[in-house]
Coordinates of C-alpha atoms and ligand atoms in Angstrom, one line a residue:
M1 CA -54.7 -101.6 37.5
Q2 CA -56.6 -103.0 40.3
E3 CA -57.9 -106.5 41.3
D4 CA -59.2 -106.2 44.8
T5 CA -59.9 -102.9 46.6
K6 CA -59.8 -104.5 49.9
V7 CA -56.4 -106.1 50.1
G8 CA -54.1 -103.6 48.2
F9 CA -53.0 -103.2 44.6
K10 CA -51.3 -105.8 42.7
D11 CA -50.0 -104.4 39.2
E12 CA -47.4 -102.6 37.7
C13 CA -47.3 -102.6 34.0
G14 CA -45.9 -101.5 30.8
V15 CA -47.5 -100.1 27.7
V16 CA -46.6 -99.5 24.1
G17 CA -48.1 -98.0 20.8
V18 CA -46.9 -98.1 17.3
Y19 CA -48.4 -96.1 14.4
G20 CA -47.4 -96.3 10.8
H21 CA -45.2 -99.3 10.4
T22 CA -45.5 -102.4 8.1
H23 CA -44.3 -104.5 10.9
A24 CA -46.3 -102.9 13.8
A25 CA -46.7 -106.1 15.8
E26 CA -43.0 -106.9 15.7
L27 CA -42.0 -103.5 16.9
A28 CA -44.6 -103.8 19.6
R29 CA -43.3 -107.2 20.6
R30 CA -39.6 -105.8 20.8
M31 CA -40.8 -102.9 22.7
L32 CA -42.6 -104.9 25.1
F33 CA -39.5 -107.1 25.6
A34 CA -37.6 -104.0 26.8
L35 CA -40.3 -103.3 29.3
Q36 CA -40.5 -106.9 30.6
H37 CA -39.3 -105.8 34.0
R38 CA -42.5 -104.0 34.4
G39 CA -44.6 -107.1 34.3
Q40 CA -43.8 -110.8 33.7
E41 CA -47.3 -112.3 34.4
G42 CA -48.9 -111.8 31.0
A43 CA -48.7 -109.9 27.9
G44 CA -50.8 -108.9 24.6
I45 CA -50.6 -107.1 21.5
Y46 CA -53.6 -105.7 19.4
T47 CA -53.1 -104.4 15.9
S48 CA -55.4 -102.6 13.4
D49 CA -55.3 -103.1 9.5
G50 CA -57.7 -100.4 9.0
E51 CA -60.8 -102.6 8.9
A52 CA -60.6 -104.8 12.1
L53 CA -58.5 -105.2 15.3
H54 CA -56.6 -108.2 15.7
G55 CA -55.4 -109.6 19.2
K56 CA -53.3 -112.2 20.8
K57 CA -52.6 -112.4 24.6
G58 CA -51.5 -114.9 27.0
M59 CA -49.9 -115.6 30.4
G60 CA -46.1 -115.4 31.0
L61 CA -43.1 -113.7 29.4
I62 CA -43.0 -112.0 26.1
D63 CA -41.2 -114.8 24.8
T64 CA -43.7 -117.4 25.9
V65 CA -46.7 -115.4 24.4
F66 CA -45.1 -114.5 21.2
Q67 CA -42.7 -117.4 20.4
G68 CA -40.7 -116.0 17.4
P69 CA -42.0 -113.9 14.4
K70 CA -44.6 -116.5 13.3
S71 CA -46.6 -115.9 16.4
L72 CA -47.4 -112.5 15.1
N73 CA -48.8 -113.8 11.7
K74 CA -52.4 -113.1 12.7
L75 CA -51.6 -109.6 14.0
R76 CA -52.1 -107.7 10.6
G77 CA -51.9 -104.0 10.1
N78 CA -49.6 -100.9 10.3
S79 CA -50.7 -99.9 14.0
A80 CA -50.4 -101.8 17.2
I81 CA -50.7 -101.5 21.2
G82 CA -49.3 -103.8 23.7
H83 CA -49.1 -104.5 27.4
V84 CA -46.9 -106.5 29.9
R85 CA -48.7 -107.2 33.2
Y86 CA -47.3 -107.8 36.7
S87 CA -49.5 -109.1 39.2
T88 CA -49.3 -111.5 42.3
A89 CA -51.5 -114.3 43.6
G90 CA -55.4 -113.8 43.1
G91 CA -55.4 -111.5 40.1
N92 CA -53.1 -113.7 37.9
E93 CA -55.7 -114.9 35.6
L94 CA -55.9 -114.9 31.7
C95 CA -59.1 -112.8 31.8
N96 CA -57.0 -109.7 33.3
V97 CA -54.3 -109.9 30.6
Q98 CA -54.4 -106.7 28.5
P99 CA -54.9 -105.2 26.1
F100 CA -58.8 -105.1 26.4
C101 CA -60.8 -105.0 23.3
T102 CA -64.4 -104.1 22.4
G103 CA -64.0 -104.7 18.7
E104 CA -64.1 -101.1 18.1
L105 CA -61.4 -100.0 20.5
A106 CA -58.3 -101.6 22.2
L107 CA -56.7 -100.3 25.4
A108 CA -53.7 -100.8 27.5
H109 CA -53.3 -99.5 30.9
N110 CA -50.3 -98.8 33.5
G111 CA -51.8 -97.3 36.6
N112 CA -54.7 -97.9 39.0
V113 CA -58.0 -96.5 39.5
P114 CA -58.8 -97.1 43.2
D115 CA -62.4 -95.9 43.2
T116 CA -64.5 -97.3 40.4
E117 CA -67.8 -97.6 42.1
E118 CA -69.8 -94.8 40.2
I119 CA -68.1 -95.9 37.1
E120 CA -69.1 -99.4 37.5
R121 CA -72.7 -98.2 38.0
T122 CA -72.8 -96.1 34.9
I123 CA -71.5 -98.8 32.7
A124 CA -73.8 -101.5 34.3
E125 CA -76.6 -99.2 33.7
Q126 CA -75.9 -99.4 30.0
G127 CA -76.0 -103.3 30.1
V128 CA -72.2 -103.6 29.7
H129 CA -70.9 -107.0 30.2
R130 CA -67.5 -107.2 31.9
E131 CA -64.9 -110.0 31.4
S132 CA -62.4 -109.3 34.0
T133 CA -62.1 -107.7 37.4
S134 CA -59.8 -104.9 36.2
D135 CA -60.3 -101.2 36.4
S136 CA -58.6 -100.9 33.0
E137 CA -61.4 -102.6 31.3
I138 CA -63.8 -100.3 33.0
I139 CA -62.2 -97.4 31.5
L140 CA -62.4 -99.1 28.0
H141 CA -66.1 -99.6 28.4
L142 CA -66.8 -96.1 29.6
I143 CA -65.0 -94.7 26.6
S144 CA -67.2 -97.0 24.5
I145 CA -70.3 -95.8 25.9
A146 CA -69.3 -92.3 26.0
P147 CA -71.2 -89.5 24.2
G148 CA -69.4 -87.3 21.8
K149 CA -68.7 -87.0 17.9
T150 CA -65.0 -87.9 17.9
I151 CA -62.9 -90.5 19.9
V152 CA -61.2 -87.5 21.5
D153 CA -64.5 -86.0 22.9
R154 CA -65.4 -89.5 24.1
I155 CA -62.0 -89.9 25.9
I156 CA -62.4 -86.5 27.5
W157 CA -65.8 -87.3 28.7
S158 CA -64.8 -90.6 30.2
L159 CA -61.5 -89.6 31.7
S160 CA -63.0 -86.6 33.3
Q161 CA -64.9 -89.1 35.6
V162 CA -61.8 -91.3 36.5
R163 CA -59.7 -90.4 39.4
G164 CA -56.5 -92.4 39.4
S165 CA -53.3 -93.2 37.7
Y166 CA -53.2 -94.0 34.1
S167 CA -50.8 -94.0 31.3
L168 CA -52.9 -95.4 28.3
T169 CA -52.3 -96.5 24.9
I170 CA -55.5 -97.0 22.9
L171 CA -56.2 -98.5 19.3
S172 CA -58.9 -97.7 17.0
K173 CA -59.2 -98.9 13.4
D174 CA -57.5 -95.7 12.0
S175 CA -55.5 -94.2 14.9
I176 CA -53.5 -94.7 18.1
I177 CA -54.0 -92.3 21.0
A178 CA -51.7 -92.0 24.2
V179 CA -53.1 -90.5 27.5
R180 CA -51.4 -89.7 30.6
D181 CA -53.3 -88.7 33.9
P182 CA -53.3 -85.1 35.0
F183 CA -51.0 -86.0 37.8
G184 CA -48.5 -87.8 35.5
F185 CA -48.1 -90.6 38.1
R186 CA -46.7 -93.2 35.7
P187 CA -44.4 -92.4 32.7
L188 CA -45.3 -92.2 29.1
V189 CA -42.9 -91.1 26.2
M190 CA -43.2 -90.5 22.6
G191 CA -40.6 -91.4 19.8
K192 CA -40.0 -91.6 16.2
V193 CA -38.8 -94.4 14.0
G194 CA -37.6 -93.0 10.4
E195 CA -39.9 -90.2 9.4
K196 CA -43.2 -92.0 9.4
T197 CA -43.6 -94.2 12.4
I198 CA -44.7 -92.8 15.8
V199 CA -44.1 -94.9 18.9
F200 CA -45.2 -94.6 22.6
A201 CA -43.8 -96.5 25.6
S202 CA -43.9 -96.6 29.4
E203 CA -39.9 -96.0 29.4
T204 CA -37.3 -94.8 26.9
C205 CA -35.5 -98.1 27.0
A206 CA -38.3 -99.4 24.9
L207 CA -37.6 -96.7 22.3
D208 CA -34.0 -97.7 22.2
I209 CA -34.6 -101.2 21.4
V210 CA -36.3 -100.4 18.0
G211 CA -34.1 -97.4 17.0
A212 CA -36.6 -94.9 17.8
T213 CA -35.4 -91.3 18.7
F214 CA -37.2 -89.8 21.7
I215 CA -39.5 -87.0 20.8
R216 CA -40.8 -86.0 24.3
E217 CA -42.9 -87.2 27.3
V218 CA -46.6 -87.3 26.9
E219 CA -47.4 -84.4 29.4
P220 CA -49.6 -84.9 32.3
G221 CA -53.3 -84.4 31.3
E222 CA -52.3 -84.7 27.7
I223 CA -54.0 -86.9 24.9
I224 CA -52.1 -87.4 21.8
I225 CA -53.9 -88.9 18.7
V226 CA -51.8 -90.2 15.8
G227 CA -53.7 -90.5 12.5
Q228 CA -52.8 -91.0 8.9
S229 CA -52.0 -87.3 8.3
S230 CA -51.8 -85.8 11.6
V231 CA -50.5 -85.8 15.2
E232 CA -52.8 -83.8 17.4
S233 CA -52.5 -82.9 21.0
Y234 CA -55.4 -82.3 23.3
R235 CA -55.8 -81.6 27.1
L236 CA -58.0 -83.1 29.8
P237 CA -60.0 -80.4 31.3
T238 CA -58.7 -80.9 34.9
S239 CA -55.3 -79.7 35.8
E240 CA -53.5 -80.9 38.8
E241 CA -50.3 -80.5 40.5
E242 CA -47.8 -82.9 38.9
A243 CA -47.2 -86.0 41.0
Q244 CA -44.8 -88.3 39.3
C245 CA -44.0 -91.5 41.1
L246 CA -40.8 -91.4 43.0
F247 CA -40.5 -95.1 43.3
E248 CA -40.1 -95.3 39.4
R249 CA -36.9 -93.3 40.0
V250 CA -35.7 -95.4 42.9
Y251 CA -36.4 -99.0 41.6
F252 CA -39.0 -99.6 39.2
S253 CA -37.9 -98.1 35.8
R254 CA -34.8 -99.6 34.1
P255 CA -31.5 -97.8 34.9
D256 CA -31.0 -97.1 31.2
S257 CA -34.3 -95.4 30.9
E258 CA -34.1 -91.5 30.9
Y259 CA -36.0 -89.0 32.9
D260 CA -35.5 -85.1 32.1
G261 CA -32.7 -86.2 29.8
E262 CA -30.8 -88.3 32.4
P263 CA -30.5 -92.0 32.6
L264 CA -31.7 -93.3 35.9
Q265 CA -28.4 -95.0 36.4
Q266 CA -26.9 -91.6 37.1
T267 CA -29.8 -90.4 39.2
R268 CA -29.5 -93.6 41.4
E269 CA -25.8 -93.0 41.7
R270 CA -26.6 -89.6 42.9
M271 CA -29.0 -91.2 45.5
G272 CA -26.1 -93.2 46.8
Q273 CA -23.9 -90.2 46.9
I274 CA -26.5 -88.1 48.9
L275 CA -27.0 -91.3 51.2
A276 CA -23.4 -91.4 52.0
Q277 CA -23.3 -87.8 52.8
E278 CA -26.3 -88.1 55.1
C279 CA -25.4 -91.5 56.8
P280 CA -21.7 -92.5 56.2
A281 CA -20.2 -95.7 57.5
D282 CA -16.7 -96.5 58.3
A283 CA -16.2 -99.7 56.2
D284 CA -13.6 -101.7 54.1
I285 CA -15.9 -102.4 51.0
V286 CA -19.3 -101.2 49.5
I287 CA -21.2 -103.8 47.9
A288 CA -24.7 -103.9 46.3
V289 CA -27.7 -106.1 46.2
P290 CA -27.9 -106.8 42.6
D291 CA -29.2 -105.6 40.3
S292 CA -31.3 -102.7 41.6
G293 CA -28.8 -101.6 44.5
I294 CA -25.7 -101.1 42.0
P295 CA -25.9 -97.6 41.0
A296 CA -26.6 -96.3 44.4
A297 CA -23.9 -98.5 45.9
R298 CA -21.4 -97.1 43.3
G299 CA -22.5 -93.6 44.2
F300 CA -22.0 -94.4 48.0
A301 CA -18.6 -95.9 47.6
K302 CA -17.3 -92.9 45.4
A303 CA -18.6 -90.4 47.8
L304 CA -16.7 -92.0 50.7
N305 CA -13.7 -93.1 48.6
I306 CA -14.4 -96.9 49.8
P307 CA -13.7 -99.6 47.2
Y308 CA -16.9 -100.9 45.5
E309 CA -16.7 -104.7 45.2
V310 CA -19.0 -107.3 43.8
G311 CA -20.2 -109.1 46.8
F312 CA -23.1 -111.3 45.3
I313 CA -23.6 -112.9 42.0
R314 CA -27.1 -113.0 40.9
N315 CA -28.8 -115.8 39.0
H316 CA -30.7 -114.1 36.2
Y317 CA -32.9 -117.0 35.5
I318 CA -35.2 -116.6 38.3
G319 CA -37.9 -113.7 38.2
R320 CA -38.3 -111.1 40.9
T321 CA -38.7 -112.6 44.3
F322 CA -41.3 -110.2 45.0
I323 CA -43.7 -112.2 42.7
E324 CA -43.8 -115.0 45.2
P325 CA -46.9 -114.6 47.3
L326 CA -45.9 -116.8 50.2
Q327 CA -43.4 -115.4 52.8
E328 CA -41.7 -118.9 52.7
D329 CA -41.2 -118.8 49.0
R330 CA -39.7 -115.4 49.2
Y331 CA -36.9 -116.8 51.5
N332 CA -36.2 -119.6 49.1
G333 CA -36.3 -117.1 46.2
V334 CA -33.6 -114.9 47.7
I335 CA -31.4 -117.8 48.4
L336 CA -31.9 -119.0 45.0
K337 CA -31.1 -115.8 43.4
L338 CA -28.2 -114.5 45.0
N339 CA -24.8 -116.2 45.8
P340 CA -22.2 -114.3 48.1
I341 CA -18.6 -114.1 47.1
R342 CA -16.8 -115.3 50.3
N343 CA -13.3 -114.3 49.5
T344 CA -14.4 -110.7 48.9
L345 CA -16.4 -110.6 52.3
R346 CA -14.4 -112.5 54.7
E347 CA -13.1 -110.4 57.8
K348 CA -14.4 -107.1 56.0
R349 CA -16.6 -104.3 57.3
V350 CA -19.0 -104.1 54.7
V351 CA -21.7 -101.5 53.6
V352 CA -24.5 -103.1 51.5
V353 CA -26.8 -100.9 49.6
D354 CA -30.3 -101.9 48.5
D355 CA -33.0 -99.6 46.9
S356 CA -35.7 -100.3 49.3
I357 CA -37.0 -102.4 52.3
V358 CA -40.7 -103.5 52.0
R359 CA -41.4 -106.5 54.4
G360 CA -37.7 -106.8 55.5
T361 CA -37.4 -110.4 54.3
T362 CA -34.8 -109.8 51.7
S363 CA -32.5 -107.6 53.8
K364 CA -32.7 -110.2 56.6
I365 CA -31.5 -113.0 54.5
I366 CA -28.8 -110.9 52.9
V367 CA -27.4 -109.8 56.2
A368 CA -27.4 -113.3 57.3
M369 CA -25.7 -114.4 54.2
L370 CA -22.9 -111.8 54.9
F371 CA -22.0 -112.7 58.3
A372 CA -22.2 -116.4 57.2
S373 CA -19.5 -115.5 54.6
G374 CA -17.3 -114.0 57.2
A375 CA -18.2 -110.2 57.2
K376 CA -17.2 -108.6 60.5
E377 CA -19.6 -105.8 60.2
V378 CA -22.6 -105.1 57.9
H379 CA -23.9 -101.6 57.5
L380 CA -27.2 -101.5 55.5
R381 CA -27.9 -98.5 53.6
I382 CA -31.3 -98.1 51.7
S383 CA -31.4 -95.5 48.8
C384 CA -35.0 -94.3 49.7
P385 CA -36.9 -93.4 52.7
P386 CA -38.7 -96.0 54.8
T387 CA -41.7 -97.3 52.9
K388 CA -44.6 -96.7 55.4
F389 CA -47.8 -96.4 53.2
P390 CA -49.3 -98.8 50.6
C391 CA -49.5 -97.4 47.0
F392 CA -52.9 -96.9 45.4
Y393 CA -51.5 -95.6 42.0
G394 CA -50.0 -98.8 40.5
V395 CA -47.0 -100.0 42.3
D396 CA -47.5 -103.4 44.0
T397 CA -47.2 -102.9 47.8
P398 CA -48.5 -105.3 50.6
N399 CA -51.0 -104.1 53.1
R400 CA -49.8 -101.7 55.7
N401 CA -49.4 -104.2 58.4
K402 CA -46.7 -106.1 56.2
L403 CA -44.8 -103.0 55.6
I404 CA -42.0 -103.2 58.2
A405 CA -41.5 -99.3 58.5
A406 CA -45.0 -98.8 59.1
N407 CA -44.8 -100.8 62.3
K408 CA -41.3 -100.5 63.5
T409 CA -38.8 -97.8 64.2
V410 CA -35.4 -97.8 62.2
E411 CA -33.7 -99.2 65.2
Q412 CA -36.3 -102.1 65.6
I413 CA -36.1 -102.7 61.9
R414 CA -32.2 -102.9 62.3
E415 CA -32.8 -105.4 65.2
F416 CA -35.1 -107.6 63.1
I417 CA -32.7 -107.6 60.1
G418 CA -29.7 -108.2 62.2
C419 CA -27.4 -105.6 60.7
T420 CA -24.6 -103.6 62.5
S421 CA -26.3 -100.3 61.3
L422 CA -29.1 -99.3 59.2
A423 CA -29.9 -96.0 57.4
Y424 CA -32.3 -94.7 54.9
L425 CA -32.0 -91.8 52.4
S426 CA -34.2 -88.8 53.6
L427 CA -37.1 -87.7 51.5
A428 CA -35.5 -84.3 51.0
G429 CA -32.3 -86.2 49.8
L430 CA -34.2 -88.5 47.2
K431 CA -36.1 -85.4 45.8
N432 CA -32.8 -83.7 45.5
A433 CA -31.2 -86.7 43.8
A434 CA -34.2 -86.9 41.4
G435 CA -33.6 -83.5 40.2
N436 CA -36.3 -81.4 42.2
K437 CA -37.6 -80.4 38.7
T438 CA -41.2 -81.7 39.0
S439 CA -43.2 -82.3 42.0
F440 CA -43.3 -86.0 43.1
C441 CA -45.8 -88.4 44.5
S442 CA -44.1 -89.5 47.7
A443 CA -47.3 -91.0 49.2
C444 CA -45.6 -94.5 50.0
Y445 CA -43.0 -92.6 52.1
D446 CA -45.0 -89.8 53.8
G447 CA -48.7 -90.6 53.4
Q448 CA -49.5 -87.6 51.4
Y449 CA -51.8 -89.2 48.7
P450 CA -52.2 -86.7 46.0
I451 CA -55.9 -87.9 45.3
K452 CA -58.0 -88.1 48.3
V453 CA -61.1 -89.9 47.6
K454 CA -63.5 -91.2 50.2
H455 CA -63.1 -94.8 49.0
L456 CA -59.3 -94.6 49.3
L457 CA -59.5 -93.3 52.9
Q458 CA -61.8 -96.3 53.8
I459 CA -59.3 -98.7 52.3
Q460 CA -56.6 -97.1 54.3
A461 CA -58.5 -97.3 57.4
A462 CA -59.1 -101.1 56.8
I463 CA -55.6 -101.9 56.3
Ligands
AMP1 P1 -38.8 -107.1 51.1 O1 -38.0 -108.4 51.1 O2 -40.3 -107.4 51.1 O3 -38.3 -106.2 52.0 O4 -38.4 -106.7 49.5 C1 -37.5 -105.8 49.3 C2 -36.9 -106.1 47.9 O5 -37.9 -106.2 46.8 C3 -36.1 -105.0 47.5 O6 -34.6 -105.6 47.2 C4 -36.6 -104.4 46.4 O7 -35.6 -104.3 45.2 C5 -37.7 -105.2 45.9 N1 -39.0 -104.4 45.8 C6 -39.3 -103.3 46.4 N2 -40.5 -103.0 45.9 C7 -40.9 -103.7 45.0 C8 -42.1 -103.8 44.2 N3 -43.2 -102.9 44.3 N4 -42.1 -104.8 43.1 C9 -41.1 -105.6 43.2 N5 -40.0 -105.7 44.0 C10 -39.8 -104.6 44.9

């Protein structure tokens, strides 16, 4: 979802849906808990008891918004949808917390619709009042005013006008609906609890937490509607070449979540192995930047037969450093979060593996910490290509002028960070590690945006 089209995009989110369970709200709460890494700023659940929709949302983590089972008392009914939201400064307000609800329908959105001008005009002409600055609310209003006999007709009419990334769960009084955009930018999976309960979630780790079995992915361009006696699948009329987000595989999704039947832990180890083949280093130990660098570091170490060691201990009680809006806070964030283990590092030639470099802040501090702990050499290896372009499809990235790789060569980045050597995984290597099974969105690495809209190009030119 999008807050401010001029400065970049601020949200990565997680969505869930539950149909046919006496404790639908509790299931949704647990599933959202498993998706907490996708959003820590706000959360919400809506349920339906067949007659009315009931909702609760708030700012903060799941266990802040929903403190214990009693917090769900008002969320009656056998079906539910839910949302966790990630944002940075500016858009971090209660009015933007999801799901959004019109009374008739509630909607939870993971993704981003960068060009909403025309749709905004359409809904304004119908006199619709908006409560938030969110593109997700616009989608909901568009569906609410859409012509059509059935909810599926109305969704098809609406989404045919929406160009962007969206994995949606939608709640009506008597059904839940899951939709994925024709490119399949963001993930969305379907599972089953027992014989009667159908669940949807952004990632498979949310199925595991409620003992659901994985049925399948919601396909790009697919609408699945679950009602009392049926599960039906429809297609959006536009078909596009699939463009699943590569960064979900690199960093964003949890390592225990599965894509194409494989946990990302394994996929990321392969990224490390290929990185080692492409850019080896002569070193005594390989360490990871925890937690996101661990699988690739293990893969790197295995491929070169260098011992994998724990070089940092991470404090888990501080949120992702990326959340901090000010550069200075980010410095403090890294120092608070990671503590080096000096005995392991002293007098060693160290390879340190991280998943990505965005502004370069984290890496610069980490390298300084390693040298201060006695490392003789620090070879930084990154398990994705240089991030040169902002994401318009739902991953939080700063403007281009803050992306270090958009403005510096690899050698200049190395100099800035202060490491002995620096190398990134190639795009071909990353795709290879990710299985080459689907076509991917690699826009943040190569600027090849799958959706070319006028507005998007204007934004790019402006940043
Ligand atoms: P930076 O200090 O700006 O270079 O940030 C790099 C660190 O942020 C890496 O350690 C990544 O694990 C993490 N990171 C990269 N992209 C994102 C993102 N979109 N949201 C949150 N964290 C990220």
